[in-house]
Amino acid sequence: MVANSETASIKTTRYLPLNHRRILCIFPKYSRSFGTFHHAYPLMGRKVQAFMPPQGILLVASYLPQQWEVRFIDENVQTATKADYQWADAVIVSGMHIQRPQINEINRLAHAEGKITILGGPSVSGCPEYYPEFDILHLGELGDASDRMIEYLDHHTQRPQQQIRFQTKERLPLSEFPIPAYHLLDLNQYFLANIQFSSGCPYRCEFCDIPELYGRSPRLKTPEQVIAELDAMLERGNPGAVYFVDDNFVGDRRAIMKLLPYLIDWQKRNGYPIQFACEATLNLAQSPKLLEMMREAYFCTVFCGIETPEPEALHAISKTHNLSMPILEAVKVLNSYGMEVVSGIIIGFDTDTPETADRILEFIRLSQIPMLTINLLHALPKTPLWRRLEQEGRLVFDENRESNIKFLMPYEQVVEMWRRCITTAYEPEFLYQRFAHNIEHTYPNRIKVPNSPARTSGANIRKGLTYIVNILLRVGLLGNYRQTFWKMALPQLKAGNIENMIHVGLVGHHLIKFAQECAKNEESASFYSQKIRKAVHT
């Protein structure tokens, strides 16, 4: 691992191409899951088709030589056509383990047209053996391997006789990253936008692959880079929210203290056009100065990997930093700064007992957290959990199972615990009670933002009206929980709290619909589920 202080001294020599090339960058479609928020899209009009833009491949598209033609297709928005493949000299793909079938299908279609295929990103970097059919593998982050890949494509238009691997040895410092190629997409097609400030996380949770893929010493962009990216985003649309996809937003607190004044100034200059969200460890609650600055920058949501309310489980998975203060107290502190907490919850730890589901549901009730990503534990390659279970002979590869882990409790009992937790958590009345708590005790703690031209533009007003009409029609009139909806919506409409009504309507609808499908065994119990399901269309 190269520490941040050292990366600043590394200067990558960019390769200058001699030939013209046409590069097709494709991001594969995600399988439907809790985190794709697909049930909310119909409420947002016809334009929204996907959750977030894929940062990694947009960065690669921007890093490619300026004189090359680059075409970007996110297959969550539209599918690459035969003509797209025929147009290209080479096809670059990136993705996560969950997208493996779609990644390999893109490779097959590209090869059918005789095109060179290149695969990079987190999945292939962690498990290159998953992708024997690709022509070129780019392993690791942006850096010297990227330049060698570009040089190869400059000199070759025919597929190589055997697979070539380029492994990054010197990573490009984040401070030298170009602005992702936002000019190649329409941000209004996404549920929300995203941005990266840092890479890496200092903690070593047993189930997480971030430390081994990206290191434990967070590497950083400059605040000026972040501001330039925000400006570039707004030129391509404004979904209304920007999520910091950092592995841990507060992994380097001194760096965040330097960034936040820039974000505050940018929001003030631009009339607070967006809300910010981030992913952070729960011990953020112990940094009041940081929280006050985040509040002023208009951070409204923070995702915390709480994982479980059971202390013995947190010790077992090396997540004791969640115990540095009582979890419920930490949630209240974050709420007091106007931040709605989203929590990760995992079922299937070795410490789980038949009472675990009851404890999780009681925690949900007491914490008043509306949204929780409730997943079955899944072992990812390159994690301490994978290595331990491999030694214990407890990895199971079966397309009829939701998880690749042989749990200590009976498999069906663990799945049923998950199903009970997610269906109960998103029973409409229980979910709306938690939203009501946040409407009363969290949202009022946010700063009062101005009715600036950026917030009251014609485009924003039209977007808001579309949301309102669709929510009132599809949920208020046609929804199977419309009585519960109106108990929340009428007081908010009378008080003029339109944003609250829209937020609860959009997010709540996805959560409720997803849980109803879980009850019918139509959805996966884990983002990484192995189980093969037929496509379900809405």
Coordinates of C-alpha atoms in Angstrom, one line a residue:
M1 CA 0.0 0.0 0.0
V2 CA 1.3 3.4 -1.0
A3 CA 0.5 6.0 1.7
N4 CA -1.1 9.3 0.6
S5 CA 2.0 11.3 1.4
E6 CA 3.9 9.1 -1.1
T7 CA 1.4 9.1 -3.9
A8 CA 1.7 12.8 -4.3
S9 CA 5.3 12.4 -5.6
I10 CA 4.4 9.8 -8.2
K11 CA 3.8 11.3 -11.7
T12 CA 2.6 8.9 -14.3
T13 CA 4.0 9.5 -17.8
R14 CA 1.0 9.4 -20.1
Y15 CA 1.4 7.4 -23.3
L16 CA 0.7 9.5 -26.5
P17 CA -0.9 7.4 -29.2
L18 CA 0.1 7.4 -32.8
N19 CA -3.2 6.1 -34.2
H20 CA -6.9 6.9 -34.1
R21 CA -9.2 4.5 -32.2
R22 CA -12.8 4.2 -31.4
I23 CA -13.5 2.8 -28.0
L24 CA -16.9 1.5 -26.7
C25 CA -17.1 1.7 -22.9
I26 CA -20.0 -0.5 -21.5
F27 CA -21.3 -0.8 -18.0
P28 CA -23.3 -4.0 -17.5
K29 CA -26.9 -4.1 -16.2
Y30 CA -27.3 -4.9 -12.6
S31 CA -29.6 -7.7 -11.5
R32 CA -32.5 -6.2 -9.6
S33 CA -31.9 -5.8 -5.9
F34 CA -32.8 -3.8 -2.9
G35 CA -30.2 -1.2 -3.8
T36 CA -31.2 -0.5 -7.4
F37 CA -34.4 1.4 -6.2
H38 CA -36.2 0.3 -9.4
H39 CA -39.7 0.6 -7.9
A40 CA -39.2 4.3 -7.5
Y41 CA -38.4 5.0 -11.1
P42 CA -42.0 4.9 -12.5
L43 CA -42.8 7.6 -9.9
M44 CA -40.1 9.9 -11.3
G45 CA -41.3 10.0 -14.9
R46 CA -40.0 8.3 -18.0
K47 CA -36.5 9.6 -17.9
V48 CA -35.0 8.0 -14.7
Q49 CA -33.7 4.5 -15.6
A50 CA -30.9 3.7 -13.2
F51 CA -29.6 4.3 -9.7
M52 CA -26.2 6.0 -10.0
P53 CA -23.7 6.7 -12.8
P54 CA -20.8 4.2 -12.8
Q55 CA -17.8 6.2 -11.6
G56 CA -15.1 3.8 -12.5
I57 CA -15.7 3.3 -16.2
L58 CA -16.5 7.0 -16.6
L59 CA -13.1 7.8 -15.2
V60 CA -11.5 5.4 -17.6
A61 CA -13.4 6.9 -20.5
S62 CA -12.1 10.3 -19.5
Y63 CA -8.5 9.0 -19.1
L64 CA -8.4 7.6 -22.7
P65 CA -6.5 9.8 -25.2
Q66 CA -8.4 12.9 -26.1
Q67 CA -7.9 12.3 -29.8
W68 CA -9.7 8.9 -29.6
E69 CA -13.5 8.6 -30.1
V70 CA -15.2 7.3 -27.0
R71 CA -18.8 6.1 -26.7
F72 CA -20.3 5.2 -23.3
I73 CA -23.3 3.0 -22.7
D74 CA -24.8 2.2 -19.3
E75 CA -26.9 -0.9 -20.0
N76 CA -29.0 0.0 -17.0
V77 CA -30.2 2.9 -19.2
Q78 CA -30.0 1.4 -22.7
T79 CA -28.6 -1.7 -24.3
A80 CA -25.6 -1.7 -26.6
T81 CA -26.6 -2.5 -30.1
K82 CA -25.0 -4.6 -32.8
A83 CA -24.2 -1.3 -34.5
D84 CA -22.4 -0.1 -31.4
Y85 CA -20.1 -3.1 -31.4
Q86 CA -19.5 -2.8 -35.1
W87 CA -18.5 0.8 -34.7
A88 CA -15.8 0.1 -32.1
D89 CA -12.2 -0.9 -32.4
A90 CA -12.2 -2.2 -28.8
V91 CA -14.8 -2.7 -26.1
I92 CA -13.9 -1.8 -22.4
V93 CA -16.1 -3.3 -19.7
S94 CA -16.1 -2.8 -15.9
G95 CA -18.2 -4.2 -13.1
M96 CA -18.7 -6.0 -9.8
H97 CA -19.1 -9.7 -8.9
I98 CA -22.8 -9.4 -9.0
Q99 CA -22.6 -8.4 -12.7
R100 CA -20.5 -11.3 -13.7
P101 CA -23.1 -13.0 -16.1
Q102 CA -23.8 -9.7 -17.8
I103 CA -20.0 -8.9 -18.1
N104 CA -19.4 -12.3 -19.9
E105 CA -22.4 -11.7 -22.2
I106 CA -21.0 -8.4 -23.3
N107 CA -17.7 -10.2 -24.0
R108 CA -19.5 -12.8 -26.1
L109 CA -21.3 -10.1 -28.2
A110 CA -18.1 -8.2 -28.8
H111 CA -16.3 -11.3 -29.9
A112 CA -19.1 -12.1 -32.3
E113 CA -18.1 -8.9 -34.1
G114 CA -14.4 -9.7 -33.8
K115 CA -13.6 -6.9 -31.3
I116 CA -10.9 -6.8 -28.7
T117 CA -12.4 -6.9 -25.2
I118 CA -10.9 -5.4 -22.1
L119 CA -12.2 -5.9 -18.6
G120 CA -11.2 -3.8 -15.5
G121 CA -12.9 -2.9 -12.3
P122 CA -13.3 -4.4 -8.8
S123 CA -14.6 -7.9 -9.9
V124 CA -11.7 -8.8 -12.2
S125 CA -9.2 -7.1 -10.0
G126 CA -10.3 -9.4 -7.1
C127 CA -10.8 -12.6 -9.2
P128 CA -9.2 -12.5 -12.6
E129 CA -9.8 -16.3 -12.9
Y130 CA -13.6 -15.5 -13.3
Y131 CA -13.0 -14.1 -16.8
P132 CA -10.9 -16.5 -18.9
E133 CA -12.6 -15.4 -22.2
F134 CA -11.7 -11.7 -22.2
D135 CA -8.8 -10.6 -24.4
I136 CA -7.2 -8.2 -21.9
L137 CA -7.6 -7.9 -18.1
H138 CA -6.8 -4.6 -16.4
L139 CA -6.0 -5.5 -12.8
G140 CA -6.0 -2.9 -10.2
E141 CA -6.7 0.8 -10.2
L142 CA -5.9 3.5 -12.7
G143 CA -2.2 3.8 -13.2
D144 CA 0.7 2.4 -15.2
A145 CA -1.4 -0.6 -16.4
S146 CA -3.8 1.9 -17.9
D147 CA -1.1 3.4 -20.0
R148 CA 0.2 0.0 -21.1
M149 CA -3.4 -0.9 -22.1
I150 CA -3.7 2.3 -24.1
E151 CA -0.3 1.6 -25.8
Y152 CA -1.4 -1.9 -26.8
L153 CA -4.7 -0.7 -28.3
D154 CA -2.8 2.0 -30.2
H155 CA -0.8 -0.8 -31.9
H156 CA -3.3 -3.6 -32.3
T157 CA -6.8 -3.9 -33.8
Q158 CA -6.9 -7.7 -33.9
R159 CA -7.7 -9.9 -30.9
P160 CA -4.6 -11.4 -29.3
Q161 CA -4.0 -15.2 -29.5
Q162 CA -4.1 -15.5 -25.7
Q163 CA -5.2 -13.4 -22.8
I164 CA -3.0 -10.5 -21.8
R165 CA -3.0 -9.1 -18.2
F166 CA -1.9 -5.6 -17.3
Q167 CA -1.4 -5.3 -13.5
T168 CA -1.2 -1.8 -11.9
K169 CA 2.1 -1.4 -10.0
E170 CA 2.0 2.4 -9.7
R171 CA -1.4 3.8 -9.1
L172 CA -2.3 7.2 -10.4
P173 CA -2.7 9.5 -7.4
L174 CA -6.3 10.6 -6.9
S175 CA -5.1 14.1 -7.0
E176 CA -4.3 13.5 -10.7
F177 CA -7.6 11.8 -11.6
P178 CA -9.4 13.5 -14.5
I179 CA -13.0 14.6 -14.2
P180 CA -15.2 11.5 -15.0
A181 CA -16.7 11.7 -18.5
Y182 CA -20.0 13.2 -17.5
H183 CA -20.3 14.7 -20.9
L184 CA -21.1 11.2 -22.3
L185 CA -24.3 10.8 -20.2
D186 CA -27.5 12.6 -19.1
L187 CA -27.5 12.8 -15.3
N188 CA -31.3 13.3 -15.3
Q189 CA -31.6 9.6 -16.2
Y190 CA -30.3 8.6 -12.7
F191 CA -32.0 8.4 -9.3
L192 CA -29.0 10.3 -7.8
A193 CA -25.5 11.4 -8.8
N194 CA -22.3 10.3 -7.1
I195 CA -18.7 11.5 -6.5
Q196 CA -15.5 10.1 -5.0
F197 CA -13.2 12.1 -2.7
S198 CA -11.1 9.3 -1.1
S199 CA -10.3 5.6 -1.6
G200 CA -9.6 3.1 1.1
C201 CA -10.7 2.4 4.7
P202 CA -8.6 2.1 7.9
Y203 CA -10.8 -0.6 9.4
R204 CA -10.7 -4.3 8.7
C205 CA -14.2 -5.7 9.0
E206 CA -14.1 -9.4 8.4
F207 CA -16.6 -9.5 5.5
C208 CA -15.3 -6.4 3.6
D209 CA -12.9 -6.5 0.6
I210 CA -12.2 -2.8 0.5
P211 CA -8.9 -2.8 2.6
E212 CA -7.3 -5.4 0.3
L213 CA -8.5 -3.9 -3.0
Y214 CA -7.9 -0.2 -2.2
G215 CA -5.8 -0.1 1.0
R216 CA -6.2 1.0 4.6
S217 CA -4.6 4.5 4.2
P218 CA -7.2 6.7 2.5
R219 CA -5.9 8.3 -0.7
L220 CA -7.4 11.7 -1.6
K221 CA -8.5 14.0 -4.3
T222 CA -8.0 17.7 -3.7
P223 CA -11.0 19.9 -2.6
E224 CA -10.6 21.8 -5.9
Q225 CA -11.1 18.6 -7.9
V226 CA -14.3 17.8 -6.0
I227 CA -15.6 21.3 -6.8
A228 CA -14.7 21.0 -10.5
E229 CA -16.5 17.6 -10.6
L230 CA -19.6 19.1 -9.0
D231 CA -19.6 21.9 -11.6
A232 CA -19.2 19.4 -14.4
M233 CA -22.1 17.4 -13.0
L234 CA -24.5 20.3 -13.0
E235 CA -23.8 21.0 -16.6
R236 CA -25.2 17.5 -17.4
G237 CA -28.3 17.6 -15.2
N238 CA -29.3 17.7 -11.6
P239 CA -30.8 14.7 -9.9
G240 CA -31.1 16.7 -6.7
A241 CA -28.7 14.6 -4.6
V242 CA -25.0 13.6 -4.8
Y243 CA -23.7 10.6 -2.9
F244 CA -20.1 10.4 -1.8
V245 CA -19.2 6.8 -2.7
D246 CA -16.0 6.8 -0.6
D247 CA -15.4 3.5 1.2
N248 CA -15.5 5.6 4.4
F249 CA -16.1 9.3 4.0
V250 CA -14.5 10.0 7.4
G251 CA -11.6 7.6 7.0
D252 CA -9.3 10.6 7.1
R253 CA -11.0 13.2 9.3
R254 CA -8.4 16.0 8.8
A255 CA -8.9 15.7 5.0
I256 CA -12.7 16.0 5.4
M257 CA -12.2 19.1 7.6
K258 CA -10.3 20.6 4.8
L259 CA -12.9 19.6 2.2
L260 CA -16.1 20.7 3.9
P261 CA -15.5 24.5 3.8
Y262 CA -15.2 24.1 0.0
L263 CA -18.5 22.3 -0.2
I264 CA -20.2 24.9 2.1
D265 CA -18.9 27.7 -0.1
W266 CA -20.0 25.9 -3.3
Q267 CA -23.5 25.3 -2.0
K268 CA -23.8 29.0 -1.0
R269 CA -22.5 30.2 -4.4
N270 CA -24.8 27.9 -6.3
G271 CA -27.9 28.3 -4.1
Y272 CA -27.8 24.9 -2.5
P273 CA -28.8 23.0 -5.7
I274 CA -28.3 19.5 -4.2
Q275 CA -28.4 17.5 -1.0
F276 CA -25.3 15.5 -0.1
A277 CA -25.2 11.9 1.3
C278 CA -22.3 9.7 2.3
E279 CA -21.2 6.4 3.8
A280 CA -19.4 6.7 7.1
T281 CA -18.6 4.7 10.2
L282 CA -21.0 5.1 13.1
N283 CA -18.3 6.8 15.2
L284 CA -18.8 9.9 13.1
A285 CA -21.3 10.7 15.9
Q286 CA -18.3 11.5 18.2
S287 CA -17.1 14.4 16.0
P288 CA -19.4 17.3 16.7
K289 CA -17.3 19.9 14.8
L290 CA -17.3 17.7 11.7
L291 CA -21.1 17.1 12.0
E292 CA -21.8 20.8 12.3
M293 CA -19.8 21.5 9.1
M294 CA -21.6 18.6 7.3
R295 CA -24.9 20.1 8.4
E296 CA -23.9 23.4 6.9
A297 CA -22.8 21.7 3.7
Y298 CA -26.3 20.2 3.6
F299 CA -25.5 16.5 4.2
C300 CA -29.0 15.0 4.7
T301 CA -28.3 11.3 4.7
V302 CA -25.5 9.1 6.1
F303 CA -25.2 5.4 5.5
C304 CA -23.7 3.5 8.5
G305 CA -22.7 -0.1 8.4
I306 CA -24.3 -1.0 11.8
E307 CA -24.6 -4.6 10.6
T308 CA -26.1 -5.9 13.9
P309 CA -27.2 -4.6 17.3
E310 CA -25.6 -7.6 19.0
P311 CA -22.2 -6.7 20.6
E312 CA -20.8 -10.2 20.5
A313 CA -21.3 -10.3 16.7
L314 CA -19.5 -6.9 16.3
H315 CA -16.6 -8.3 18.2
A316 CA -16.5 -11.4 16.1
I317 CA -16.5 -9.5 12.8
S318 CA -13.8 -7.0 13.9
K319 CA -16.3 -4.1 14.0
T320 CA -15.8 -2.9 17.5
H321 CA -15.6 0.7 16.4
N322 CA -19.4 0.5 16.3
L323 CA -19.3 0.0 20.1
S324 CA -17.3 3.2 20.9
M325 CA -20.6 4.7 22.1
P326 CA -24.1 3.1 22.4
I327 CA -25.5 2.6 18.9
L328 CA -28.9 4.1 19.6
E329 CA -27.3 7.2 21.1
A330 CA -25.0 7.5 18.0
V331 CA -28.1 7.4 15.7
K332 CA -29.8 10.1 17.8
V333 CA -26.7 12.3 17.5
L334 CA -26.6 12.0 13.8
N335 CA -30.4 12.8 13.6
S336 CA -29.8 15.9 15.7
Y337 CA -27.7 17.3 12.9
G338 CA -30.5 16.7 10.4
M339 CA -29.1 13.5 9.0
E340 CA -31.4 10.6 8.3
V341 CA -29.5 7.4 9.0
V342 CA -29.5 4.5 6.6
S343 CA -28.2 1.3 8.1
G344 CA -26.6 -1.9 6.8
I345 CA -27.9 -5.0 8.6
I346 CA -26.5 -8.5 8.0
I347 CA -28.1 -11.8 9.0
G348 CA -26.1 -15.1 9.1
F349 CA -23.2 -14.3 11.4
D350 CA -21.8 -17.3 13.4
T351 CA -23.0 -15.6 16.6
D352 CA -26.6 -15.4 15.4
T353 CA -29.2 -17.3 17.4
P354 CA -33.0 -17.9 16.9
E355 CA -33.5 -14.7 18.9
T356 CA -31.4 -12.5 16.5
A357 CA -34.4 -11.6 14.3
D358 CA -36.3 -10.3 17.4
R359 CA -33.4 -8.2 18.4
I360 CA -33.0 -6.7 15.0
L361 CA -36.7 -5.8 14.8
E362 CA -36.5 -4.2 18.3
F363 CA -33.5 -2.3 17.2
I364 CA -35.3 -1.0 14.2
R365 CA -38.2 0.1 16.4
L366 CA -36.0 1.8 18.9
S367 CA -33.6 3.5 16.4
Q368 CA -36.5 4.8 14.2
I369 CA -34.3 4.2 11.1
P370 CA -36.6 4.1 8.1
M371 CA -34.3 2.4 5.6
L372 CA -32.1 -0.6 6.3
T373 CA -30.3 -2.8 3.8
I374 CA -31.1 -6.2 5.3
N375 CA -28.9 -8.8 3.6
L376 CA -27.8 -12.4 4.2
L377 CA -24.1 -12.7 4.9
H378 CA -22.1 -13.5 1.7
A379 CA -18.4 -14.3 1.6
L380 CA -16.5 -12.1 -0.9
P381 CA -13.1 -13.2 -2.3
K382 CA -10.1 -11.4 -0.8
T383 CA -11.7 -11.0 2.6
P384 CA -10.7 -12.5 6.0
L385 CA -14.2 -14.1 6.1
W386 CA -13.6 -15.9 2.8
R387 CA -10.2 -17.2 3.9
R388 CA -11.6 -18.4 7.3
L389 CA -14.6 -20.2 5.8
E390 CA -12.5 -21.7 3.1
Q391 CA -10.2 -23.2 5.8
E392 CA -13.3 -24.5 7.6
G393 CA -14.8 -26.0 4.5
R394 CA -17.9 -23.8 4.7
L395 CA -18.0 -22.2 1.3
V396 CA -20.9 -23.5 -0.8
F397 CA -21.3 -22.8 -4.5
D398 CA -24.9 -23.6 -5.4
E399 CA -27.2 -21.6 -7.7
N400 CA -30.2 -22.8 -5.6
R401 CA -28.8 -21.0 -2.5
E402 CA -29.0 -17.3 -1.6
S403 CA -25.6 -17.3 0.1
N404 CA -22.3 -19.1 -0.5
I405 CA -21.9 -19.7 3.2
K406 CA -22.7 -22.8 5.2
F407 CA -24.2 -21.1 8.3
L408 CA -24.0 -22.5 11.7
M409 CA -27.8 -22.3 12.0
P410 CA -29.9 -24.3 9.5
Y411 CA -29.9 -22.6 6.1
E412 CA -33.7 -22.4 5.8
Q413 CA -34.0 -20.9 9.3
V414 CA -31.5 -18.2 8.5
V415 CA -33.3 -17.3 5.2
E416 CA -36.6 -17.3 7.1
M417 CA -35.1 -14.9 9.7
W418 CA -34.1 -12.6 6.8
R419 CA -37.5 -12.8 5.2
R420 CA -39.2 -12.0 8.5
C421 CA -37.0 -9.1 9.2
I422 CA -37.3 -7.4 5.8
T423 CA -41.1 -8.0 5.5
T424 CA -41.8 -6.7 9.0
A425 CA -39.4 -3.7 8.7
Y426 CA -41.2 -2.6 5.5
E427 CA -44.8 -3.3 6.5
P428 CA -46.3 0.0 5.5
E429 CA -47.6 1.1 8.9
F430 CA -44.3 0.3 10.7
L431 CA -42.2 2.0 8.0
Y432 CA -44.3 5.1 7.9
Q433 CA -44.1 5.4 11.7
R434 CA -40.4 5.6 11.4
F435 CA -40.6 8.2 8.6
A436 CA -43.0 10.2 10.8
H437 CA -40.4 10.2 13.6
N438 CA -37.8 11.5 11.2
I439 CA -40.1 14.2 9.8
E440 CA -40.7 15.4 13.4
H441 CA -37.2 14.9 14.9
T442 CA -34.6 14.8 12.1
Y443 CA -35.6 16.9 9.1
P444 CA -36.3 20.1 11.1
N445 CA -32.6 20.0 12.3
R446 CA -31.4 20.7 8.8
I447 CA -30.3 24.2 7.8
K448 CA -33.0 26.3 6.0
V449 CA -31.9 26.5 2.4
P450 CA -32.8 29.5 0.3
N451 CA -35.4 29.5 -2.5
S452 CA -32.6 30.2 -5.0
P453 CA -33.0 30.1 -8.8
A454 CA -31.1 26.8 -8.8
R455 CA -33.8 25.3 -6.6
T456 CA -36.8 26.9 -8.1
S457 CA -35.8 26.6 -11.8
G458 CA -38.4 25.6 -14.3
A459 CA -36.8 22.2 -14.7
N460 CA -37.0 21.5 -11.0
I461 CA -40.6 22.7 -10.7
R462 CA -41.6 20.4 -13.6
K463 CA -39.7 17.5 -12.1
G464 CA -41.4 18.1 -8.7
L465 CA -44.8 18.3 -10.3
T466 CA -44.2 15.0 -12.1
Y467 CA -43.2 13.3 -8.8
I468 CA -46.2 14.7 -7.0
V469 CA -48.7 13.6 -9.7
N470 CA -47.2 10.1 -10.0
I471 CA -47.0 9.6 -6.2
L472 CA -50.6 10.8 -5.6
L473 CA -51.9 8.6 -8.5
R474 CA -49.9 5.4 -8.2
V475 CA -49.6 5.4 -4.4
G476 CA -52.4 7.6 -3.1
L477 CA -55.1 6.3 -5.4
L478 CA -53.9 2.9 -6.7
G479 CA -51.5 1.8 -4.0
N480 CA -52.4 -1.1 -1.7
Y481 CA -51.3 0.9 1.3
R482 CA -52.9 4.2 0.3
Q483 CA -54.6 4.7 3.7
T484 CA -51.2 4.6 5.4
F485 CA -49.8 6.9 2.8
W486 CA -52.5 9.6 3.2
K487 CA -52.0 9.7 7.0
M488 CA -48.5 10.9 6.2
A489 CA -49.2 12.9 3.1
L490 CA -52.2 15.1 4.1
P491 CA -50.5 16.8 7.0
Q492 CA -47.3 17.4 5.0
L493 CA -49.2 18.8 2.0
K494 CA -51.2 21.1 4.3
A495 CA -48.0 22.3 6.0
G496 CA -46.3 22.9 2.6
N497 CA -43.7 20.2 3.3
I498 CA -43.7 19.0 -0.3
E499 CA -40.2 17.7 -0.2
N500 CA -40.9 15.5 2.8
M501 CA -44.0 14.0 1.0
I502 CA -42.0 13.3 -2.1
H503 CA -39.0 11.8 -0.2
V504 CA -41.2 9.4 1.8
G505 CA -43.4 8.6 -1.2
L506 CA -40.5 7.7 -3.5
V507 CA -38.3 5.8 -1.0
G508 CA -41.1 4.2 0.9
H509 CA -42.7 2.9 -2.2
H510 CA -39.6 1.0 -3.3
L511 CA -39.1 -0.4 0.2
I512 CA -42.7 -1.6 0.5
K513 CA -42.9 -3.1 -3.0
F514 CA -39.5 -4.8 -2.6
A515 CA -40.5 -6.3 0.7
Q516 CA -43.8 -7.6 -0.7
E517 CA -41.8 -9.3 -3.5
C518 CA -39.5 -10.8 -0.9
A519 CA -42.5 -12.3 0.9
K520 CA -43.4 -14.1 -2.4
N521 CA -39.8 -15.3 -2.8
E522 CA -39.4 -13.1 -5.9
E523 CA -36.4 -11.1 -4.7
S524 CA -32.9 -12.0 -3.5
A525 CA -31.9 -12.2 0.1
S526 CA -28.5 -10.7 -0.6
F527 CA -27.1 -8.1 -3.1
Y528 CA -24.6 -10.9 -4.0
S529 CA -27.2 -13.7 -4.1
Q530 CA -26.2 -16.8 -6.0
K531 CA -29.8 -17.9 -6.6
I532 CA -30.9 -17.7 -10.2
R533 CA -34.3 -16.1 -10.7
K534 CA -36.5 -15.5 -13.7
A535 CA -36.8 -11.8 -14.5
V536 CA -39.7 -10.1 -12.8
H537 CA -41.2 -7.2 -14.7
T538 CA -43.2 -4.3 -13.2

